[in-house]
PDB file of N, CA and C in Angstrom:
ATOM      1  N   MET A1441     -24.932   9.645  13.396  1.00 44.00           N
ATOM      2  CA  MET A1441     -24.664  10.465  12.250  1.00 44.00           C
ATOM      3  C   MET A1441     -23.233  10.990  12.258  1.00 44.00           C
ATOM      4  N   GLY A1442     -22.490  10.741  13.309  1.00 45.00           N
ATOM      5  CA  GLY A1442     -21.109  11.202  13.351  1.00 45.00           C
ATOM      6  C   GLY A1442     -20.981  12.449  14.196  1.00 45.00           C
ATOM      7  N   ASP A1443     -19.796  13.021  14.172  1.00 45.00           N
ATOM      8  CA  ASP A1443     -19.504  14.180  14.993  1.00 45.00           C
ATOM      9  C   ASP A1443     -20.150  15.428  14.438  1.00 45.00           C
ATOM     10  N   HIS A1444     -20.637  16.262  15.324  1.00 49.00           N
ATOM     11  CA  HIS A1444     -21.246  17.535  14.957  1.00 49.00           C
ATOM     12  C   HIS A1444     -20.139  18.462  14.463  1.00 49.00           C
ATOM     13  N   PRO A1445     -20.326  19.168  13.325  1.00 52.00           N
ATOM     14  CA  PRO A1445     -19.273  20.013  12.763  1.00 52.00           C
ATOM     15  C   PRO A1445     -18.729  21.046  13.727  1.00 52.00           C
ATOM     16  N   ARG A1446     -19.600  21.680  14.506  1.00 52.00           N
ATOM     17  CA  ARG A1446     -19.123  22.716  15.411  1.00 52.00           C
ATOM     18  C   ARG A1446     -18.252  22.104  16.503  1.00 52.00           C
ATOM     19  N   ARG A1447     -18.669  20.924  17.018  1.00 52.00           N
ATOM     20  CA  ARG A1447     -17.869  20.243  18.023  1.00 52.00           C
ATOM     21  C   ARG A1447     -16.539  19.816  17.426  1.00 52.00           C
ATOM     22  N   ALA A1448     -16.560  19.336  16.193  1.00 50.00           N
ATOM     23  CA  ALA A1448     -15.327  18.925  15.524  1.00 50.00           C
ATOM     24  C   ALA A1448     -14.378  20.109  15.397  1.00 50.00           C
ATOM     25  N   ALA A1449     -14.908  21.266  15.027  1.00 50.00           N
ATOM     26  CA  ALA A1449     -14.072  22.456  14.887  1.00 50.00           C
ATOM     27  C   ALA A1449     -13.498  22.864  16.236  1.00 50.00           C
ATOM     28  N   ALA A1450     -14.308  22.823  17.287  1.00 48.00           N
ATOM     29  CA  ALA A1450     -13.836  23.188  18.620  1.00 48.00           C
ATOM     30  C   ALA A1450     -12.749  22.229  19.076  1.00 48.00           C
ATOM     31  N   GLN A1451     -12.950  20.945  18.856  1.00 47.00           N
ATOM     32  CA  GLN A1451     -11.941  19.969  19.248  1.00 47.00           C
ATOM     33  C   GLN A1451     -10.673  20.159  18.433  1.00 47.00           C
ATOM     34  N   HIS A1452     -10.822  20.480  17.147  1.00 44.00           N
ATOM     35  CA  HIS A1452      -9.655  20.708  16.300  1.00 44.00           C
ATOM     36  C   HIS A1452      -8.864  21.906  16.812  1.00 44.00           C
ATOM     37  N   ARG A1453      -9.551  22.993  17.189  1.00 46.00           N
ATOM     38  CA  ARG A1453      -8.861  24.186  17.681  1.00 46.00           C
ATOM     39  C   ARG A1453      -8.126  23.895  18.983  1.00 46.00           C
ATOM     40  N   ARG A1454      -8.677  22.982  19.780  1.00 47.00           N
ATOM     41  CA  ARG A1454      -8.032  22.646  21.044  1.00 47.00           C
ATOM     42  C   ARG A1454      -6.962  21.574  20.869  1.00 47.00           C
ATOM     43  N   GLY A1455      -6.764  21.106  19.649  1.00 47.00           N
ATOM     44  CA  GLY A1455      -5.732  20.117  19.407  1.00 47.00           C
ATOM     45  C   GLY A1455      -6.182  18.681  19.610  1.00 47.00           C
ATOM     46  N   HIS A1456      -7.461  18.443  19.841  1.00 42.00           N
ATOM     47  CA  HIS A1456      -7.973  17.093  20.001  1.00 42.00           C
ATOM     48  C   HIS A1456      -8.076  16.428  18.645  1.00 42.00           C
ATOM     49  N   LYS A1457      -7.781  15.149  18.607  1.00 40.00           N
ATOM     50  CA  LYS A1457      -7.941  14.391  17.373  1.00 40.00           C
ATOM     51  C   LYS A1457      -9.192  13.542  17.483  1.00 40.00           C
ATOM     52  N   LEU A1458      -9.971  13.536  16.420  1.00 39.00           N
ATOM     53  CA  LEU A1458     -11.171  12.722  16.372  1.00 39.00           C
ATOM     54  C   LEU A1458     -10.809  11.351  15.824  1.00 39.00           C
ATOM     55  N   PRO A1459     -11.608  10.321  16.097  1.00 37.00           N
ATOM     56  CA  PRO A1459     -11.279   8.981  15.608  1.00 37.00           C
ATOM     57  C   PRO A1459     -11.232   8.945  14.086  1.00 37.00           C
ATOM     58  N   ALA A1460     -10.254   8.196  13.577  1.00 35.00           N
ATOM     59  CA  ALA A1460     -10.120   8.054  12.126  1.00 35.00           C
ATOM     60  C   ALA A1460     -11.243   7.178  11.591  1.00 35.00           C
ATOM     61  N   ARG A1461     -11.664   7.457  10.358  1.00 35.00           N
ATOM     62  CA  ARG A1461     -12.714   6.684   9.702  1.00 35.00           C
ATOM     63  C   ARG A1461     -12.308   6.453   8.268  1.00 35.00           C
ATOM     64  N   ASN A1462     -12.843   5.423   7.665  1.00 32.00           N
ATOM     65  CA  ASN A1462     -12.623   5.196   6.243  1.00 32.00           C
ATOM     66  C   ASN A1462     -13.495   6.149   5.464  1.00 32.00           C
ATOM     67  N   ARG A1463     -12.893   7.116   4.829  1.00 36.00           N
ATOM     68  CA  ARG A1463     -13.639   8.096   4.059  1.00 36.00           C
ATOM     69  C   ARG A1463     -12.844   8.437   2.817  1.00 36.00           C
ATOM     70  N   SER A1464     -13.532   8.657   1.749  1.00 34.00           N
ATOM     71  CA  SER A1464     -12.873   9.084   0.524  1.00 34.00           C
ATOM     72  C   SER A1464     -13.764  10.097  -0.178  1.00 34.00           C
ATOM     73  N   PRO A1465     -13.170  11.053  -0.898  1.00 37.00           N
ATOM     74  CA  PRO A1465     -13.984  12.040  -1.596  1.00 37.00           C
ATOM     75  C   PRO A1465     -14.891  11.379  -2.625  1.00 37.00           C
ATOM     76  N   ARG A1466     -16.066  11.921  -2.791  1.00 38.00           N
ATOM     77  CA  ARG A1466     -17.007  11.429  -3.780  1.00 38.00           C
ATOM     78  C   ARG A1466     -16.527  11.866  -5.161  1.00 38.00           C
ATOM     79  N   PRO A1467     -16.435  10.943  -6.117  1.00 35.00           N
ATOM     80  CA  PRO A1467     -16.000  11.329  -7.456  1.00 35.00           C
ATOM     81  C   PRO A1467     -16.922  12.409  -8.038  1.00 35.00           C
ATOM     82  N   GLY A1468     -16.311  13.392  -8.679  1.00 37.00           N
ATOM     83  CA  GLY A1468     -17.080  14.449  -9.340  1.00 37.00           C
ATOM     84  C   GLY A1468     -17.759  15.404  -8.390  1.00 37.00           C
ATOM     85  N   SER A1469     -17.239  15.568  -7.164  1.00 39.00           N
ATOM     86  CA  SER A1469     -17.915  16.389  -6.172  1.00 39.00           C
ATOM     87  C   SER A1469     -17.758  17.889  -6.417  1.00 39.00           C
ATOM     88  N   ARG A1470     -16.908  18.279  -7.342  1.00 42.00           N
ATOM     89  CA  ARG A1470     -16.707  19.684  -7.702  1.00 42.00           C
ATOM     90  C   ARG A1470     -16.385  20.567  -6.514  1.00 42.00           C
ATOM     91  N   GLY A1471     -15.548  20.077  -5.621  1.00 48.00           N
ATOM     92  CA  GLY A1471     -15.103  20.880  -4.502  1.00 48.00           C
ATOM     93  C   GLY A1471     -15.975  20.801  -3.271  1.00 48.00           C
ATOM     94  N   ALA A1472     -17.188  20.295  -3.380  1.00 53.00           N
ATOM     95  CA  ALA A1472     -18.026  20.134  -2.198  1.00 53.00           C
ATOM     96  C   ALA A1472     -17.485  18.963  -1.396  1.00 53.00           C
ATOM     97  N   ALA A1473     -17.716  18.994  -0.118  1.00 52.00           N
ATOM     98  CA  ALA A1473     -17.257  17.902   0.729  1.00 52.00           C
ATOM     99  C   ALA A1473     -18.016  16.627   0.382  1.00 52.00           C
ATOM    100  N   ALA A1474     -17.339  15.516   0.501  1.00 59.00           N
ATOM    101  CA  ALA A1474     -17.992  14.224   0.285  1.00 59.00           C
ATOM    102  C   ALA A1474     -19.029  14.022   1.375  1.00 59.00           C
ATOM    103  N   PRO A1475     -20.056  13.203   1.125  1.00 58.00           N
ATOM    104  CA  PRO A1475     -21.135  13.038   2.093  1.00 58.00           C
ATOM    105  C   PRO A1475     -20.686  12.563   3.461  1.00 58.00           C
ATOM    106  N   ASP A1476     -19.565  11.873   3.540  1.00 64.00           N
ATOM    107  CA  ASP A1476     -19.132  11.353   4.825  1.00 64.00           C
ATOM    108  C   ASP A1476     -17.982  12.151   5.429  1.00 64.00           C
ATOM    109  N   GLN A1477     -17.705  13.349   4.921  1.00 79.00           N
ATOM    110  CA  GLN A1477     -16.669  14.189   5.490  1.00 79.00           C
ATOM    111  C   GLN A1477     -17.232  15.069   6.592  1.00 79.00           C
ATOM    112  N   LEU A1478     -16.367  15.438   7.517  1.00 87.00           N
ATOM    113  CA  LEU A1478     -16.728  16.419   8.538  1.00 87.00           C
ATOM    114  C   LEU A1478     -16.647  17.801   7.915  1.00 87.00           C
ATOM    115  N   ILE A1479     -17.571  18.667   8.265  1.00 89.00           N
ATOM    116  CA  ILE A1479     -17.551  20.063   7.826  1.00 89.00           C
ATOM    117  C   ILE A1479     -17.465  20.891   9.099  1.00 89.00           C
ATOM    118  N   ALA A1480     -16.570  21.871   9.118  1.00 89.00           N
ATOM    119  CA  ALA A1480     -16.383  22.677  10.319  1.00 89.00           C
ATOM    120  C   ALA A1480     -16.330  24.157   9.955  1.00 89.00           C
ATOM    121  N   LEU A1481     -16.783  24.983  10.872  1.00 91.00           N
ATOM    122  CA  LEU A1481     -16.708  26.431  10.747  1.00 91.00           C
ATOM    123  C   LEU A1481     -15.752  26.925  11.822  1.00 91.00           C
ATOM    124  N   ALA A1482     -14.625  27.471  11.398  1.00 92.00           N
ATOM    125  CA  ALA A1482     -13.627  27.961  12.340  1.00 92.00           C
ATOM    126  C   ALA A1482     -14.031  29.333  12.872  1.00 92.00           C
ATOM    127  N   ALA A1483     -13.456  29.719  13.977  1.00 92.00           N
ATOM    128  CA  ALA A1483     -13.777  30.998  14.610  1.00 92.00           C
ATOM    129  C   ALA A1483     -13.453  32.184  13.708  1.00 92.00           C
ATOM    130  N   ASN A1484     -12.520  32.015  12.768  1.00 93.00           N
ATOM    131  CA  ASN A1484     -12.159  33.105  11.861  1.00 93.00           C
ATOM    132  C   ASN A1484     -13.005  33.124  10.589  1.00 93.00           C
ATOM    133  N   GLY A1485     -14.023  32.229  10.494  1.00 93.00           N
ATOM    134  CA  GLY A1485     -14.921  32.216   9.351  1.00 93.00           C
ATOM    135  C   GLY A1485     -14.548  31.240   8.251  1.00 93.00           C
ATOM    136  N   LYS A1486     -13.421  30.545   8.401  1.00 93.00           N
ATOM    137  CA  LYS A1486     -13.039  29.551   7.401  1.00 93.00           C
ATOM    138  C   LYS A1486     -13.959  28.349   7.484  1.00 93.00           C
ATOM    139  N   VAL A1487     -14.338  27.830   6.318  1.00 93.00           N
ATOM    140  CA  VAL A1487     -15.120  26.605   6.228  1.00 93.00           C
ATOM    141  C   VAL A1487     -14.129  25.501   5.871  1.00 93.00           C
ATOM    142  N   LEU A1488     -14.079  24.470   6.710  1.00 91.00           N
ATOM    143  CA  LEU A1488     -13.096  23.404   6.562  1.00 91.00           C
ATOM    144  C   LEU A1488     -13.785  22.066   6.359  1.00 91.00           C
ATOM    145  N   ALA A1489     -13.149  21.182   5.610  1.00 90.00           N
ATOM    146  CA  ALA A1489     -13.641  19.824   5.424  1.00 90.00           C
ATOM    147  C   ALA A1489     -12.506  18.874   5.756  1.00 90.00           C
ATOM    148  N   GLY A1490     -12.857  17.783   6.417  1.00 88.00           N
ATOM    149  CA  GLY A1490     -11.848  16.792   6.768  1.00 88.00           C
ATOM    150  C   GLY A1490     -12.433  15.405   6.782  1.00 88.00           C
ATOM    151  N   GLY A1491     -11.704  14.462   6.239  1.00 78.00           N
ATOM    152  CA  GLY A1491     -12.187  13.091   6.164  1.00 78.00           C
ATOM    153  C   GLY A1491     -12.082  12.351   7.476  1.00 78.00           C
ATOM    154  N   ASP A1492     -11.050  12.645   8.250  1.00 79.00           N
ATOM    155  CA  ASP A1492     -10.879  11.891   9.487  1.00 79.00           C
ATOM    156  C   ASP A1492     -10.815  12.794  10.718  1.00 79.00           C
ATOM    157  N   GLY A1493     -10.977  14.087  10.529  1.00 74.00           N
ATOM    158  CA  GLY A1493     -10.977  15.012  11.654  1.00 74.00           C
ATOM    159  C   GLY A1493      -9.600  15.392  12.140  1.00 74.00           C
ATOM    160  N   THR A1494      -8.527  14.843  11.542  1.00 83.00           N
ATOM    161  CA  THR A1494      -7.176  15.197  11.962  1.00 83.00           C
ATOM    162  C   THR A1494      -6.494  16.130  10.983  1.00 83.00           C
ATOM    163  N   SER A1495      -6.943  16.133   9.738  1.00 88.00           N
ATOM    164  CA  SER A1495      -6.414  17.076   8.758  1.00 88.00           C
ATOM    165  C   SER A1495      -7.594  17.750   8.076  1.00 88.00           C
ATOM    166  N   TRP A1496      -7.416  19.024   7.751  1.00 90.00           N
ATOM    167  CA  TRP A1496      -8.523  19.827   7.247  1.00 90.00           C
ATOM    168  C   TRP A1496      -8.115  20.518   5.952  1.00 90.00           C
ATOM    169  N   THR A1497      -9.072  20.685   5.053  1.00 91.00           N
ATOM    170  CA  THR A1497      -8.882  21.411   3.808  1.00 91.00           C
ATOM    171  C   THR A1497      -9.834  22.592   3.816  1.00 91.00           C
ATOM    172  N   GLU A1498      -9.300  23.780   3.537  1.00 93.00           N
ATOM    173  CA  GLU A1498     -10.162  24.956   3.501  1.00 93.00           C
ATOM    174  C   GLU A1498     -11.036  24.904   2.256  1.00 93.00           C
ATOM    175  N   ARG A1499     -12.353  25.043   2.458  1.00 92.00           N
ATOM    176  CA  ARG A1499     -13.320  25.045   1.358  1.00 92.00           C
ATOM    177  C   ARG A1499     -13.726  26.442   0.960  1.00 92.00           C
ATOM    178  N   GLY A1500     -13.588  27.375   1.860  1.00 93.00           N
ATOM    179  CA  GLY A1500     -13.993  28.743   1.582  1.00 93.00           C
ATOM    180  C   GLY A1500     -13.992  29.545   2.869  1.00 93.00           C
ATOM    181  N   HIS A1501     -14.659  30.679   2.820  1.00 93.00           N
ATOM    182  CA  HIS A1501     -14.670  31.600   3.958  1.00 93.00           C
ATOM    183  C   HIS A1501     -15.989  32.352   3.937  1.00 93.00           C
ATOM    184  N   LEU A1502     -16.602  32.538   5.104  1.00 94.00           N
ATOM    185  CA  LEU A1502     -17.803  33.362   5.176  1.00 94.00           C
ATOM    186  C   LEU A1502     -17.464  34.774   4.704  1.00 94.00           C
ATOM    187  N   PRO A1503     -18.456  35.535   4.261  1.00 92.00           N
ATOM    188  CA  PRO A1503     -18.182  36.897   3.782  1.00 92.00           C
ATOM    189  C   PRO A1503     -17.457  37.734   4.840  1.00 92.00           C
ATOM    190  N   GLN A1504     -16.630  38.671   4.371  1.00 90.00           N
ATOM    191  CA  GLN A1504     -15.878  39.541   5.265  1.00 90.00           C
ATOM    192  C   GLN A1504     -16.831  40.267   6.204  1.00 90.00           C
ATOM    193  N   GLY A1505     -16.463  40.353   7.456  1.00 88.00           N
ATOM    194  CA  GLY A1505     -17.276  41.028   8.464  1.00 88.00           C
ATOM    195  C   GLY A1505     -18.193  40.090   9.223  1.00 88.00           C
ATOM    196  N   ALA A1506     -18.388  38.883   8.728  1.00 91.00           N
ATOM    197  CA  ALA A1506     -19.237  37.911   9.431  1.00 91.00           C
ATOM    198  C   ALA A1506     -18.524  37.431  10.691  1.00 91.00           C
ATOM    199  N   GLN A1507     -19.255  37.333  11.763  1.00 92.00           N
ATOM    200  CA  GLN A1507     -18.752  36.808  13.024  1.00 92.00           C
ATOM    201  C   GLN A1507     -19.363  35.413  13.191  1.00 92.00           C
ATOM    202  N   PRO A1508     -18.663  34.353  12.766  1.00 93.00           N
ATOM    203  CA  PRO A1508     -19.236  33.014  12.698  1.00 93.00           C
ATOM    204  C   PRO A1508     -19.826  32.533  14.018  1.00 93.00           C
ATOM    205  N   ALA A1509     -20.982  31.893  13.918  1.00 93.00           N
ATOM    206  CA  ALA A1509     -21.623  31.313  15.091  1.00 93.00           C
ATOM    207  C   ALA A1509     -21.952  29.845  14.868  1.00 93.00           C
ATOM    208  N   VAL A1510     -22.587  29.524  13.748  1.00 93.00           N
ATOM    209  CA  VAL A1510     -23.012  28.139  13.528  1.00 93.00           C
ATOM    210  C   VAL A1510     -23.071  27.839  12.034  1.00 93.00           C
ATOM    211  N   LEU A1511     -22.763  26.604  11.692  1.00 92.00           N
ATOM    212  CA  LEU A1511     -22.859  26.110  10.324  1.00 92.00           C
ATOM    213  C   LEU A1511     -23.443  24.712  10.396  1.00 92.00           C
ATOM    214  N   THR A1512     -24.288  24.383   9.440  1.00 89.00           N
ATOM    215  CA  THR A1512     -24.811  23.027   9.355  1.00 89.00           C
ATOM    216  C   THR A1512     -24.708  22.574   7.913  1.00 89.00           C
ATOM    217  N   ALA A1513     -24.640  21.294   7.704  1.00 89.00           N
ATOM    218  CA  ALA A1513     -24.557  20.759   6.342  1.00 89.00           C
ATOM    219  C   ALA A1513     -25.884  20.100   6.011  1.00 89.00           C
ATOM    220  N   ALA A1514     -26.698  20.782   5.205  1.00 89.00           N
ATOM    221  CA  ALA A1514     -27.962  20.203   4.763  1.00 89.00           C
ATOM    222  C   ALA A1514     -27.703  19.103   3.742  1.00 89.00           C
ATOM    223  N   SER A1515     -26.612  19.240   2.998  1.00 87.00           N
ATOM    224  CA  SER A1515     -26.099  18.235   2.069  1.00 87.00           C
ATOM    225  C   SER A1515     -24.622  18.561   1.907  1.00 87.00           C
ATOM    226  N   PRO A1516     -23.859  17.754   1.191  1.00 84.00           N
ATOM    227  CA  PRO A1516     -22.436  18.069   1.030  1.00 84.00           C
ATOM    228  C   PRO A1516     -22.176  19.433   0.392  1.00 84.00           C
ATOM    229  N   ALA A1517     -23.084  19.911  -0.442  1.00 91.00           N
ATOM    230  CA  ALA A1517     -22.883  21.193  -1.109  1.00 91.00           C
ATOM    231  C   ALA A1517     -23.666  22.328  -0.455  1.00 91.00           C
ATOM    232  N   HIS A1518     -24.814  22.034   0.162  1.00 94.00           N
ATOM    233  CA  HIS A1518     -25.691  23.068   0.719  1.00 94.00           C
ATOM    234  C   HIS A1518     -25.345  23.307   2.181  1.00 94.00           C
ATOM    235  N   LEU A1519     -24.763  24.490   2.455  1.00 94.00           N
ATOM    236  CA  LEU A1519     -24.317  24.826   3.802  1.00 94.00           C
ATOM    237  C   LEU A1519     -24.945  26.126   4.277  1.00 94.00           C
ATOM    238  N   PRO A1520     -25.973  26.069   5.109  1.00 95.00           N
ATOM    239  CA  PRO A1520     -26.469  27.286   5.749  1.00 95.00           C
ATOM    240  C   PRO A1520     -25.585  27.627   6.953  1.00 95.00           C
ATOM    241  N   ALA A1521     -25.402  28.916   7.200  1.00 95.00           N
ATOM    242  CA  ALA A1521     -24.595  29.365   8.334  1.00 95.00           C
ATOM    243  C   ALA A1521     -25.199  30.641   8.896  1.00 95.00           C
ATOM    244  N   ALA A1522     -24.890  30.926  10.147  1.00 95.00           N
ATOM    245  CA  ALA A1522     -25.355  32.154  10.793  1.00 95.00           C
ATOM    246  C   ALA A1522     -24.191  32.775  11.549  1.00 95.00           C
ATOM    247  N   ASP A1523     -24.293  34.074  11.768  1.00 94.00           N
ATOM    248  CA  ASP A1523     -23.259  34.742  12.557  1.00 94.00           C
ATOM    249  C   ASP A1523     -23.858  35.356  13.814  1.00 94.00           C
ATOM    250  N   THR A1524     -22.991  35.916  14.636  1.00 94.00           N
ATOM    251  CA  THR A1524     -23.432  36.458  15.918  1.00 94.00           C
ATOM    252  C   THR A1524     -24.228  37.745  15.767  1.00 94.00           C
ATOM    253  N   ASN A1525     -24.282  38.308  14.569  1.00 91.00           N
ATOM    254  CA  ASN A1525     -25.069  39.507  14.303  1.00 91.00           C
ATOM    255  C   ASN A1525     -26.441  39.173  13.731  1.00 91.00           C
ATOM    256  N   ASP A1526     -26.836  37.897  13.811  1.00 92.00           N
ATOM    257  CA  ASP A1526     -28.122  37.393  13.320  1.00 92.00           C
ATOM    258  C   ASP A1526     -28.255  37.422  11.804  1.00 92.00           C
ATOM    259  N   SER A1527     -27.140  37.491  11.094  1.00 94.00           N
ATOM    260  CA  SER A1527     -27.174  37.360   9.637  1.00 94.00           C
ATOM    261  C   SER A1527     -27.137  35.883   9.289  1.00 94.00           C
ATOM    262  N   VAL A1528     -27.793  35.530   8.174  1.00 95.00           N
ATOM    263  CA  VAL A1528     -27.824  34.144   7.716  1.00 95.00           C
ATOM    264  C   VAL A1528     -27.232  34.098   6.314  1.00 95.00           C
ATOM    265  N   TYR A1529     -26.370  33.116   6.095  1.00 95.00           N
ATOM    266  CA  TYR A1529     -25.682  32.948   4.827  1.00 95.00           C
ATOM    267  C   TYR A1529     -25.979  31.556   4.283  1.00 95.00           C
ATOM    268  N   GLU A1530     -25.769  31.392   2.979  1.00 96.00           N
ATOM    269  CA  GLU A1530     -26.002  30.096   2.368  1.00 96.00           C
ATOM    270  C   GLU A1530     -24.972  29.862   1.269  1.00 96.00           C
ATOM    271  N   SER A1531     -24.428  28.654   1.252  1.00 95.00           N
ATOM    272  CA  SER A1531     -23.533  28.239   0.178  1.00 95.00           C
ATOM    273  C   SER A1531     -24.165  27.048  -0.526  1.00 95.00           C
ATOM    274  N   GLN A1532     -24.148  27.053  -1.829  1.00 95.00           N
ATOM    275  CA  GLN A1532     -24.651  25.934  -2.628  1.00 95.00           C
ATOM    276  C   GLN A1532     -23.511  25.144  -3.259  1.00 95.00           C
ATOM    277  N   ASP A1533     -22.259  25.529  -2.939  1.00 94.00           N
ATOM    278  CA  ASP A1533     -21.109  24.868  -3.550  1.00 94.00           C
ATOM    279  C   ASP A1533     -20.084  24.392  -2.520  1.00 94.00           C
ATOM    280  N   GLY A1534     -20.574  23.930  -1.386  1.00 91.00           N
ATOM    281  CA  GLY A1534     -19.688  23.367  -0.376  1.00 91.00           C
ATOM    282  C   GLY A1534     -18.877  24.369   0.407  1.00 91.00           C
ATOM    283  N   GLY A1535     -19.243  25.640   0.367  1.00 93.00           N
ATOM    284  CA  GLY A1535     -18.565  26.660   1.155  1.00 93.00           C
ATOM    285  C   GLY A1535     -17.628  27.561   0.382  1.00 93.00           C
ATOM    286  N   ARG A1536     -17.512  27.362  -0.920  1.00 94.00           N
ATOM    287  CA  ARG A1536     -16.612  28.208  -1.718  1.00 94.00           C
ATOM    288  C   ARG A1536     -17.157  29.629  -1.868  1.00 94.00           C
ATOM    289  N   THR A1537     -18.446  29.766  -2.140  1.00 95.00           N
ATOM    290  CA  THR A1537     -19.065  31.089  -2.272  1.00 95.00           C
ATOM    291  C   THR A1537     -20.302  31.143  -1.377  1.00 95.00           C
ATOM    292  N   TRP A1538     -20.678  32.369  -0.988  1.00 95.00           N
ATOM    293  CA  TRP A1538     -21.775  32.565  -0.046  1.00 95.00           C
ATOM    294  C   TRP A1538     -22.721  33.650  -0.521  1.00 95.00           C
ATOM    295  N   THR A1539     -23.999  33.469  -0.195  1.00 94.00           N
ATOM    296  CA  THR A1539     -25.039  34.456  -0.451  1.00 94.00           C
ATOM    297  C   THR A1539     -25.625  34.866   0.888  1.00 94.00           C
ATOM    298  N   VAL A1540     -25.866  36.166   1.073  1.00 93.00           N
ATOM    299  CA  VAL A1540     -26.538  36.635   2.282  1.00 93.00           C
ATOM    300  C   VAL A1540     -28.026  36.354   2.097  1.00 93.00           C
ATOM    301  N   VAL A1541     -28.590  35.526   2.959  1.00 94.00           N
ATOM    302  CA  VAL A1541     -30.005  35.177   2.900  1.00 94.00           C
ATOM    303  C   VAL A1541     -30.821  36.136   3.761  1.00 94.00           C
ATOM    304  N   HIS A1542     -30.262  36.543   4.883  1.00 93.00           N
ATOM    305  CA  HIS A1542     -30.957  37.460   5.797  1.00 93.00           C
ATOM    306  C   HIS A1542     -29.931  38.297   6.533  1.00 93.00           C
ATOM    307  N   ARG A1543     -30.216  39.574   6.617  1.00 90.00           N
ATOM    308  CA  ARG A1543     -29.412  40.498   7.416  1.00 90.00           C
ATOM    309  C   ARG A1543     -30.382  41.344   8.190  1.00 90.00           C
ATOM    310  N   PRO A1544     -30.269  41.406   9.531  1.00 90.00           N
ATOM    311  CA  PRO A1544     -31.213  42.180  10.329  1.00 90.00           C
ATOM    312  C   PRO A1544     -31.341  43.619   9.817  1.00 90.00           C
ATOM    313  N   GLY A1545     -32.588  44.073   9.745  1.00 83.00           N
ATOM    314  CA  GLY A1545     -32.835  45.440   9.318  1.00 83.00           C
ATOM    315  C   GLY A1545     -32.932  45.608   7.813  1.00 83.00           C
ATOM    316  N   HIS A1546     -32.726  44.528   7.052  1.00 68.00           N
ATOM    317  CA  HIS A1546     -32.831  44.595   5.597  1.00 68.00           C
ATOM    318  C   HIS A1546     -33.961  43.680   5.129  1.00 68.00           C
ATOM    319  N   THR A1547     -34.641  44.090   4.114  1.00 61.00           N
ATOM    320  CA  THR A1547     -35.689  43.267   3.537  1.00 61.00           C
ATOM    321  C   THR A1547     -35.066  42.217   2.629  1.00 61.00           C
ATOM    322  N   SER A1548     -35.427  40.968   2.834  1.00 52.00           N
ATOM    323  CA  SER A1548     -34.893  39.882   2.020  1.00 52.00           C
ATOM    324  C   SER A1548     -35.580  39.859   0.658  1.00 52.00           C
ATOM    325  N   THR A1549     -34.772  39.732  -0.381  1.00 54.00           N
ATOM    326  CA  THR A1549     -35.324  39.644  -1.741  1.00 54.00           C
ATOM    327  C   THR A1549     -35.201  38.226  -2.285  1.00 54.00           C
ATOM    328  N   GLY A1550     -34.723  37.301  -1.467  1.00 51.00           N
ATOM    329  CA  GLY A1550     -34.515  35.932  -1.946  1.00 51.00           C
ATOM    330  C   GLY A1550     -33.252  35.857  -2.769  1.00 51.00           C
ATOM    331  N   HIS A1551     -33.047  34.689  -3.379  1.00 47.00           N
ATOM    332  CA  HIS A1551     -31.850  34.546  -4.232  1.00 47.00           C
ATOM    333  C   HIS A1551     -32.091  33.571  -5.329  1.00 47.00           C
TER     334      HIS A1551
END
């Protein structure tokens, strides 16, 4: 399935380059990452997309105050993420905007 986004982000921060691949953005993707792009969550909360793992485009940022821990790509547009405070976030637009799905100590009302 390719490189894990968190590993890709860690390697990117350490200056490692991942192998290049033939990838191109999906036409009409409306800012969401193409299905074959790497998605990464940086330590500062930035959500990044990259076709070959050597160059990255910022897609968005987790809400202010979030301490990023993990992000997964359920689809190119649907990105669930969690932080170190056990809060869970969700983006339906490839990481541009985020909704708080769960925050410890608060009752979830859905979205």
